[in-house]
PDB file of C-alpha atoms in Angstrom:
ATOM      1  CA  MET T  16       0.127   0.075  -0.172  1.00 40.00           C
ATOM      2  CA  PHE T  17       1.505   3.547  -0.935  1.00 40.00           C
ATOM      3  CA  ARG T  18       2.108   5.833   1.906  1.00 45.00           C
ATOM      4  CA  PRO T  19       2.758   9.381   0.969  1.00 55.00           C
ATOM      5  CA  PRO T  20       5.944  10.989   2.462  1.00 58.00           C
ATOM      6  CA  SER T  21       5.485  12.811   5.744  1.00 71.00           C
ATOM      7  CA  LEU T  22       5.426  16.705   5.328  1.00 78.00           C
ATOM      8  CA  LEU T  23       6.070  17.077   9.111  1.00 81.00           C
ATOM      9  CA  PRO T  24       9.867  17.546   8.744  1.00 79.00           C
ATOM     10  CA  LEU T  25       9.113  20.640   6.566  1.00 86.00           C
ATOM     11  CA  VAL T  26       6.988  22.392   9.312  1.00 91.00           C
ATOM     12  CA  LYS T  27       8.864  25.456  10.875  1.00 93.00           C
ATOM     13  CA  GLU T  28       5.929  26.942  12.809  1.00 95.00           C
ATOM     14  CA  LEU T  29       3.425  24.951  14.796  1.00 94.00           C
ATOM     15  CA  VAL T  30       0.543  26.557  17.022  1.00 94.00           C
ATOM     16  CA  LEU T  31      -1.324  24.203  19.468  1.00 92.00           C
ATOM     17  CA  ASP T  32      -2.913  26.655  21.907  1.00 93.00           C
ATOM     18  CA  ASN T  33      -5.902  25.514  23.846  1.00 92.00           C
ATOM     19  CA  CYS T  34      -5.464  21.901  22.817  1.00 88.00           C
ATOM     20  CA  ARG T  35      -5.710  19.297  25.774  1.00 83.00           C
ATOM     21  CA  SER T  36      -2.746  17.392  26.767  1.00 83.00           C
ATOM     22  CA  ILE T  37      -2.966  13.917  28.265  1.00 83.00           C
ATOM     23  CA  GLU T  38      -0.390  12.981  30.916  1.00 75.00           C
ATOM     24  CA  GLY T  39       1.964  15.586  29.906  1.00 78.00           C
ATOM     25  CA  LYS T  40       1.730  14.690  26.098  1.00 84.00           C
ATOM     26  CA  ILE T  41       0.271  16.492  23.322  1.00 86.00           C
ATOM     27  CA  GLU T  42      -1.141  14.115  20.650  1.00 83.00           C
ATOM     28  CA  GLY T  43       0.854  14.280  17.246  1.00 84.00           C
ATOM     29  CA  LEU T  44       3.692  16.360  18.554  1.00 90.00           C
ATOM     30  CA  THR T  45       6.647  14.121  18.037  1.00 89.00           C
ATOM     31  CA  ASP T  46      10.387  14.588  17.091  1.00 87.00           C
ATOM     32  CA  GLU T  47       9.301  14.312  13.596  1.00 90.00           C
ATOM     33  CA  PHE T  48       9.151  17.951  13.320  1.00 92.00           C
ATOM     34  CA  GLU T  49      12.798  18.153  12.543  1.00 90.00           C
ATOM     35  CA  GLU T  50      12.840  21.635  11.216  1.00 94.00           C
ATOM     36  CA  LEU T  51      10.342  23.244  13.749  1.00 95.00           C
ATOM     37  CA  GLU T  52      11.595  26.670  15.000  1.00 96.00           C
ATOM     38  CA  PHE T  53       8.414  27.882  16.832  1.00 97.00           C
ATOM     39  CA  LEU T  54       6.037  26.060  19.045  1.00 96.00           C
ATOM     40  CA  SER T  55       3.104  27.567  20.828  1.00 96.00           C
ATOM     41  CA  THR T  56       1.370  25.317  23.561  1.00 95.00           C
ATOM     42  CA  ILE T  57      -0.612  27.958  25.469  1.00 95.00           C
ATOM     43  CA  ASN T  58      -3.050  26.834  27.789  1.00 94.00           C
ATOM     44  CA  VAL T  59      -2.908  22.980  27.068  1.00 93.00           C
ATOM     45  CA  GLY T  60      -2.957  21.838  30.488  1.00 92.00           C
ATOM     46  CA  LEU T  61       0.754  20.991  31.158  1.00 93.00           C
ATOM     47  CA  THR T  62       2.045  20.177  34.460  1.00 92.00           C
ATOM     48  CA  SER T  63       5.385  19.100  33.048  1.00 90.00           C
ATOM     49  CA  ILE T  64       7.535  19.395  30.027  1.00 92.00           C
ATOM     50  CA  SER T  65       9.408  16.100  30.332  1.00 90.00           C
ATOM     51  CA  ASN T  66       7.494  14.460  27.645  1.00 90.00           C
ATOM     52  CA  LEU T  67       8.620  17.301  25.228  1.00 92.00           C
ATOM     53  CA  PRO T  68      10.071  15.596  21.975  1.00 92.00           C
ATOM     54  CA  LYS T  69      13.609  16.363  20.967  1.00 94.00           C
ATOM     55  CA  LEU T  70      13.486  19.544  18.623  1.00 95.00           C
ATOM     56  CA  ASN T  71      17.075  20.645  17.920  1.00 94.00           C
ATOM     57  CA  LYS T  72      16.153  23.576  15.895  1.00 95.00           C
ATOM     58  CA  LEU T  73      13.564  24.986  17.994  1.00 97.00           C
ATOM     59  CA  LYS T  74      14.247  28.964  18.803  1.00 97.00           C
ATOM     60  CA  LYS T  75      11.040  29.960  20.208  1.00 97.00           C
ATOM     61  CA  LEU T  76       8.799  28.199  22.980  1.00 97.00           C
ATOM     62  CA  GLU T  77       5.499  29.446  24.167  1.00 97.00           C
ATOM     63  CA  LEU T  78       4.211  27.645  27.482  1.00 96.00           C
ATOM     64  CA  SER T  79       2.300  30.233  29.186  1.00 96.00           C
ATOM     65  CA  GLU T  80      -0.879  29.524  31.089  1.00 95.00           C
ATOM     66  CA  ASN T  81      -0.179  26.128  32.024  1.00 95.00           C
ATOM     67  CA  ARG T  82       0.659  24.407  35.444  1.00 94.00           C
ATOM     68  CA  ILE T  83       4.446  23.845  35.065  1.00 95.00           C
ATOM     69  CA  SER T  84       6.355  23.620  38.386  1.00 93.00           C
ATOM     70  CA  GLY T  85       9.651  22.304  37.457  1.00 91.00           C
ATOM     71  CA  ASP T  86      11.615  19.893  35.135  1.00 90.00           C
ATOM     72  CA  LEU T  87      13.080  22.725  33.118  1.00 95.00           C
ATOM     73  CA  GLU T  88      16.343  20.711  32.865  1.00 94.00           C
ATOM     74  CA  VAL T  89      15.021  18.841  30.029  1.00 94.00           C
ATOM     75  CA  LEU T  90      14.818  21.931  27.819  1.00 96.00           C
ATOM     76  CA  ALA T  91      18.768  21.958  27.402  1.00 95.00           C
ATOM     77  CA  GLU T  92      18.404  18.405  26.246  1.00 94.00           C
ATOM     78  CA  LYS T  93      15.803  18.515  24.058  1.00 95.00           C
ATOM     79  CA  CYS T  94      15.688  22.301  22.658  1.00 96.00           C
ATOM     80  CA  PRO T  95      19.469  23.255  22.873  1.00 96.00           C
ATOM     81  CA  ASN T  96      18.993  26.166  20.531  1.00 97.00           C
ATOM     82  CA  LEU T  97      16.206  27.699  22.159  1.00 97.00           C
ATOM     83  CA  LYS T  98      16.429  31.701  22.204  1.00 97.00           C
ATOM     84  CA  HIS T  99      12.825  32.694  23.584  1.00 97.00           C
ATOM     85  CA  LEU T 100      11.157  30.951  26.309  1.00 97.00           C
ATOM     86  CA  ASN T 101       7.669  32.213  27.727  1.00 98.00           C
ATOM     87  CA  LEU T 102       6.587  30.552  30.900  1.00 97.00           C
ATOM     88  CA  SER T 103       4.037  33.373  32.077  1.00 97.00           C
ATOM     89  CA  GLY T 104       1.291  32.102  34.197  1.00 96.00           C
ATOM     90  CA  ASN T 105       2.784  29.037  35.555  1.00 97.00           C
ATOM     91  CA  LYS T 106       3.377  27.528  38.846  1.00 95.00           C
ATOM     92  CA  ILE T 107       7.099  28.784  39.196  1.00 96.00           C
ATOM     93  CA  LYS T 108       7.894  29.794  42.728  1.00 95.00           C
ATOM     94  CA  ASP T 109      11.569  30.377  43.423  1.00 94.00           C
ATOM     95  CA  LEU T 110      14.960  31.026  41.546  1.00 96.00           C
ATOM     96  CA  SER T 111      16.050  27.479  41.819  1.00 95.00           C
ATOM     97  CA  THR T 112      13.348  26.149  39.518  1.00 96.00           C
ATOM     98  CA  ILE T 113      14.659  28.358  36.700  1.00 97.00           C
ATOM     99  CA  GLU T 114      18.345  27.790  37.459  1.00 96.00           C
ATOM    100  CA  PRO T 115      18.648  24.812  34.980  1.00 96.00           C
ATOM    101  CA  LEU T 116      18.040  27.431  32.201  1.00 97.00           C
ATOM    102  CA  LYS T 117      21.764  28.444  32.576  1.00 96.00           C
ATOM    103  CA  LYS T 118      22.432  25.533  30.026  1.00 96.00           C
ATOM    104  CA  LEU T 119      20.762  27.241  27.445  1.00 97.00           C
ATOM    105  CA  GLU T 120      23.492  29.106  26.108  1.00 95.00           C
ATOM    106  CA  ASN T 121      21.539  30.787  23.470  1.00 97.00           C
ATOM    107  CA  LEU T 122      18.576  31.812  25.488  1.00 97.00           C
ATOM    108  CA  LYS T 123      18.088  35.702  25.070  1.00 96.00           C
ATOM    109  CA  SER T 124      14.588  36.322  26.179  1.00 97.00           C
ATOM    110  CA  LEU T 125      12.600  34.971  29.184  1.00 97.00           C
ATOM    111  CA  ASP T 126       9.218  35.910  30.364  1.00 97.00           C
ATOM    112  CA  LEU T 127       7.738  34.879  33.662  1.00 97.00           C
ATOM    113  CA  PHE T 128       4.720  37.144  34.120  1.00 94.00           C
ATOM    114  CA  ASN T 129       2.137  36.140  36.665  1.00 95.00           C
ATOM    115  CA  CYS T 130       4.525  33.637  38.244  1.00 97.00           C
ATOM    116  CA  GLU T 131       5.030  33.642  42.017  1.00 96.00           C
ATOM    117  CA  VAL T 132       8.842  34.070  41.518  1.00 96.00           C
ATOM    118  CA  THR T 133       8.312  37.553  40.482  1.00 96.00           C
ATOM    119  CA  ASN T 134       7.276  38.538  43.933  1.00 96.00           C
ATOM    120  CA  LEU T 135      10.613  37.726  45.313  1.00 95.00           C
ATOM    121  CA  ASN T 136      12.924  40.783  46.605  1.00 95.00           C
ATOM    122  CA  ALA T 137      15.192  41.696  43.750  1.00 95.00           C
ATOM    123  CA  TYR T 138      13.723  39.473  41.335  1.00 97.00           C
ATOM    124  CA  ARG T 139      14.996  41.093  38.323  1.00 96.00           C
ATOM    125  CA  GLU T 140      18.496  41.582  39.597  1.00 96.00           C
ATOM    126  CA  ASN T 141      18.835  37.973  40.664  1.00 97.00           C
ATOM    127  CA  VAL T 142      17.478  36.525  37.482  1.00 97.00           C
ATOM    128  CA  PHE T 143      19.892  38.393  35.315  1.00 97.00           C
ATOM    129  CA  LYS T 144      22.704  37.416  37.759  1.00 96.00           C
ATOM    130  CA  LEU T 145      21.688  33.725  37.556  1.00 97.00           C
ATOM    131  CA  LEU T 146      21.055  33.865  33.935  1.00 97.00           C
ATOM    132  CA  PRO T 147      23.840  36.118  32.465  1.00 96.00           C
ATOM    133  CA  GLN T 148      22.872  35.091  28.806  1.00 97.00           C
ATOM    134  CA  VAL T 149      19.459  36.571  29.034  1.00 97.00           C
ATOM    135  CA  MET T 150      18.961  39.996  27.639  1.00 96.00           C
ATOM    136  CA  TYR T 151      15.395  40.724  28.200  1.00 97.00           C
ATOM    137  CA  LEU T 152      13.340  39.565  31.152  1.00 97.00           C
ATOM    138  CA  ASP T 153       9.598  40.123  31.010  1.00 96.00           C
ATOM    139  CA  GLY T 154      10.209  42.414  28.044  1.00 95.00           C
ATOM    140  CA  TYR T 155      12.721  44.643  29.575  1.00 96.00           C
ATOM    141  CA  ASP T 156      16.547  44.667  29.725  1.00 95.00           C
ATOM    142  CA  ARG T 157      18.614  45.140  32.691  1.00 94.00           C
ATOM    143  CA  ASP T 158      18.309  48.802  32.487  1.00 93.00           C
ATOM    144  CA  ASN T 159      14.758  48.644  32.420  1.00 92.00           C
ATOM    145  CA  LYS T 160      14.485  49.687  28.842  1.00 93.00           C
ATOM    146  CA  GLU T 161      11.603  48.111  26.987  1.00 92.00           C
ATOM    147  CA  ALA T 162      12.507  45.289  24.306  1.00 88.00           C
ATOM    148  CA  PRO T 163      12.172  46.888  20.701  1.00 86.00           C
ATOM    149  CA  ASP T 164       9.294  44.207  20.150  1.00 69.00           C
ATOM    150  CA  SER T 165       7.191  42.043  22.413  1.00 49.00           C
ATOM    151  CA  ASP T 166       8.823  39.075  20.580  1.00 48.00           C
ATOM    152  CA  VAL T 167      12.430  40.186  21.081  1.00 45.00           C
ATOM    153  CA  GLU T 168      13.997  37.521  19.346  1.00 45.00           C
ATOM    154  CA  GLY T 169      11.502  37.875  16.248  1.00 49.00           C
ATOM    155  CA  TYR T 170      12.542  41.471  16.204  1.00 39.00           C
ATOM    156  CA  VAL T 171      16.255  40.693  16.205  1.00 42.00           C
ATOM    157  CA  GLU T 172      15.852  37.874  13.374  1.00 48.00           C
ATOM    158  CA  ASP T 173      13.687  40.131  11.431  1.00 47.00           C
ATOM    159  CA  ASP T 174      16.313  42.868  11.327  1.00 48.00           C
ATOM    160  CA  ASP T 175      18.841  40.365  10.455  1.00 53.00           C
ATOM    161  CA  GLU T 176      16.777  39.005   7.471  1.00 52.00           C
ATOM    162  CA  GLU T 177      15.818  42.551   6.311  1.00 52.00           C
ATOM    163  CA  ASP T 178      19.596  43.341   6.267  1.00 57.00           C
ATOM    164  CA  GLU T 179      20.136  40.232   4.178  1.00 58.00           C
ATOM    165  CA  ASP T 180      17.298  40.859   1.710  1.00 56.00           C
ATOM    166  CA  GLU T 181      18.451  44.425   1.252  1.00 59.00           C
ATOM    167  CA  GLU T 182      22.113  43.216   0.532  1.00 62.00           C
ATOM    168  CA  GLU T 183      20.592  40.549  -1.945  1.00 59.00           C
ATOM    169  CA  TYR T 184      18.563  43.103  -3.573  1.00 54.00           C
ATOM    170  CA  ASP T 185      21.443  45.680  -4.053  1.00 64.00           C
ATOM    171  CA  GLU T 186      23.556  43.042  -5.477  1.00 66.00           C
ATOM    172  CA  TYR T 187      20.812  42.052  -7.819  1.00 59.00           C
ATOM    173  CA  ALA T 188      20.247  45.624  -8.618  1.00 63.00           C
ATOM    174  CA  GLN T 189      23.897  46.101  -9.404  1.00 70.00           C
ATOM    175  CA  LEU T 190      23.971  42.982 -11.581  1.00 68.00           C
ATOM    176  CA  VAL T 191      21.009  44.016 -13.473  1.00 60.00           C
ATOM    177  CA  GLU T 192      22.386  47.420 -14.127  1.00 72.00           C
ATOM    178  CA  ASP T 193      25.685  45.958 -15.385  1.00 72.00           C
ATOM    179  CA  GLU T 194      24.035  43.879 -17.630  1.00 71.00           C
ATOM    180  CA  GLU T 195      21.954  46.777 -19.094  1.00 71.00           C
ATOM    181  CA  GLU T 196      25.181  48.709 -19.623  1.00 74.00           C
ATOM    182  CA  GLU T 197      26.695  45.914 -21.510  1.00 74.00           C
ATOM    183  CA  ASP T 198      23.681  45.504 -23.708  1.00 70.00           C
ATOM    184  CA  GLU T 199      23.692  49.227 -24.433  1.00 72.00           C
ATOM    185  CA  GLU T 200      27.267  49.031 -25.160  1.00 73.00           C
ATOM    186  CA  GLU T 201      26.775  46.090 -27.493  1.00 71.00           C
ATOM    187  CA  GLU T 202      23.840  47.922 -29.165  1.00 69.00           C
ATOM    188  CA  GLY T 203      26.052  50.776 -29.720  1.00 67.00           C
ATOM    189  CA  GLU T 204      29.003  48.823 -31.459  1.00 64.00           C
ATOM    190  CA  GLU T 205      26.453  47.256 -33.613  1.00 62.00           C
ATOM    191  CA  GLU T 206      24.937  50.647 -34.719  1.00 61.00           C
ATOM    192  CA  ASP T 207      28.398  51.678 -35.422  1.00 61.00           C
ATOM    193  CA  VAL T 208      29.342  48.648 -37.460  1.00 54.00           C
ATOM    194  CA  SER T 209      26.069  48.952 -39.372  1.00 57.00           C
ATOM    195  CA  GLY T 210      26.713  52.703 -40.076  1.00 59.00           C
ATOM    196  CA  GLU T 211      30.042  51.933 -41.354  1.00 57.00           C
ATOM    197  CA  GLU T 212      28.628  49.185 -43.683  1.00 56.00           C
ATOM    198  CA  GLU T 213      25.919  51.610 -45.014  1.00 55.00           C
ATOM    199  CA  GLU T 214      28.930  54.255 -45.801  1.00 55.00           C
ATOM    200  CA  ASP T 215      30.841  51.355 -47.573  1.00 54.00           C
ATOM    201  CA  GLU T 216      27.792  50.465 -49.669  1.00 54.00           C
ATOM    202  CA  GLU T 217      27.123  54.116 -50.559  1.00 54.00           C
ATOM    203  CA  GLY T 218      30.776  54.717 -51.549  1.00 53.00           C
ATOM    204  CA  TYR T 219      30.603  51.433 -53.561  1.00 48.00           C
ATOM    205  CA  ASN T 220      27.481  52.452 -55.396  1.00 52.00           C
ATOM    206  CA  ASP T 221      29.078  55.856 -55.827  1.00 52.00           C
ATOM    207  CA  GLY T 222      32.199  54.132 -57.409  1.00 52.00           C
ATOM    208  CA  GLU T 223      29.823  52.242 -59.919  1.00 52.00           C
ATOM    209  CA  VAL T 224      27.944  55.450 -60.960  1.00 48.00           C
ATOM    210  CA  ASP T 225      31.094  57.298 -61.503  1.00 57.00           C
ATOM    211  CA  ASP T 226      32.583  54.443 -63.567  1.00 59.00           C
ATOM    212  CA  GLU T 227      29.596  54.483 -65.829  1.00 60.00           C
ATOM    213  CA  GLU T 228      29.711  58.088 -66.156  1.00 62.00           C
ATOM    214  CA  ASP T 229      33.407  58.076 -67.103  1.00 64.00           C
ATOM    215  CA  GLU T 230      32.550  55.269 -69.686  1.00 67.00           C
ATOM    216  CA  GLU T 231      29.815  57.719 -71.370  1.00 67.00           C
ATOM    217  CA  ASP T 232      32.134  60.686 -71.333  1.00 67.00           C
ATOM    218  CA  ALA T 233      34.917  58.644 -72.997  1.00 64.00           C
ATOM    219  CA  ALA T 234      32.418  57.533 -75.723  1.00 64.00           C
ATOM    220  CA  GLU T 235      31.043  60.914 -76.513  1.00 67.00           C
ATOM    221  CA  GLU T 236      34.888  62.220 -76.675  1.00 66.00           C
ATOM    222  CA  GLU T 237      35.577  59.395 -79.086  1.00 64.00           C
ATOM    223  CA  GLY T 238      32.544  59.977 -81.278  1.00 60.00           C
ATOM    224  CA  SER T 239      33.370  63.694 -81.418  1.00 57.00           C
ATOM    225  CA  GLN T 240      37.051  63.037 -82.607  1.00 58.00           C
ATOM    226  CA  LYS T 241      35.612  60.672 -85.242  1.00 54.00           C
ATOM    227  CA  ARG T 242      33.333  63.399 -86.483  1.00 55.00           C
ATOM    228  CA  LYS T 243      36.377  65.847 -86.533  1.00 50.00           C
ATOM    229  CA  ARG T 244      38.567  63.306 -88.695  1.00 53.00           C
ATOM    230  CA  GLU T 245      35.881  62.589 -91.184  1.00 53.00           C
ATOM    231  CA  PRO T 246      35.693  66.176 -92.811  1.00 50.00           C
ATOM    232  CA  ASP T 247      39.547  66.092 -92.940  1.00 51.00           C
ATOM    233  CA  ASP T 248      39.630  62.712 -94.574  1.00 50.00           C
ATOM    234  CA  GLU T 249      37.328  63.933 -97.400  1.00 48.00           C
ATOM    235  CA  GLY T 250      39.208  66.905 -98.072  1.00 47.00           C
ATOM    236  CA  GLU T 251      42.450  64.635 -98.452  1.00 48.00           C
ATOM    237  CA  GLU T 252      40.660  62.600-101.045  1.00 48.00           C
ATOM    238  CA  ASP T 253      39.545  65.521-103.004  1.00 49.00           C
ATOM    239  CA  ASP T 254      43.328  66.601-103.405  1.00 42.00           C
TER     240      ASP T 254
END
């Protein structure tokens, strides 16, 4: 029986918000999503992420409005390239719960809105000290400056992509301009050559006309000389 090839390895974004998880598992969410970069599982009833499949290319993970209280150490193993993590509205109460996130070396943005841990004294200072790789906590940096975008990592990546697109566009535009200049030069050379050919043809035709005129003049001159000699010859005969 023919079985069509799976398209799961081609998926890069997956939103499963408000789905129901069973014993910490979401049906259909497997490690077949090899290219997955963004996963959203908001309000799906998760109490743990220990059953999360291995997603090596995952960069953004939305886990807000669940009941997660620990087991965050599995993220370093299953999502080693994670850059943005949203744990808002979960059951995280102390800093020791998020300490395992130190192993996520690429983590740049962390959200803990509405978690009990945010009520601790010097919460922000301690989180930045505990996780020095994090640039934005709850949408603000160390100096309490708001992130350029609510999705910080998305903002950074979009800027990089725009720069790359602009560079590619500039290269393409320059290439097109160079090709147009080459075409114009070739057309100019063709026009010059055709102009020379026309001049040669005109010169050649003029030469033919001149030769014909010379022949006619020579014939007329010869005829006049004959007419001059004929009377003289007749006078000689009379003598």
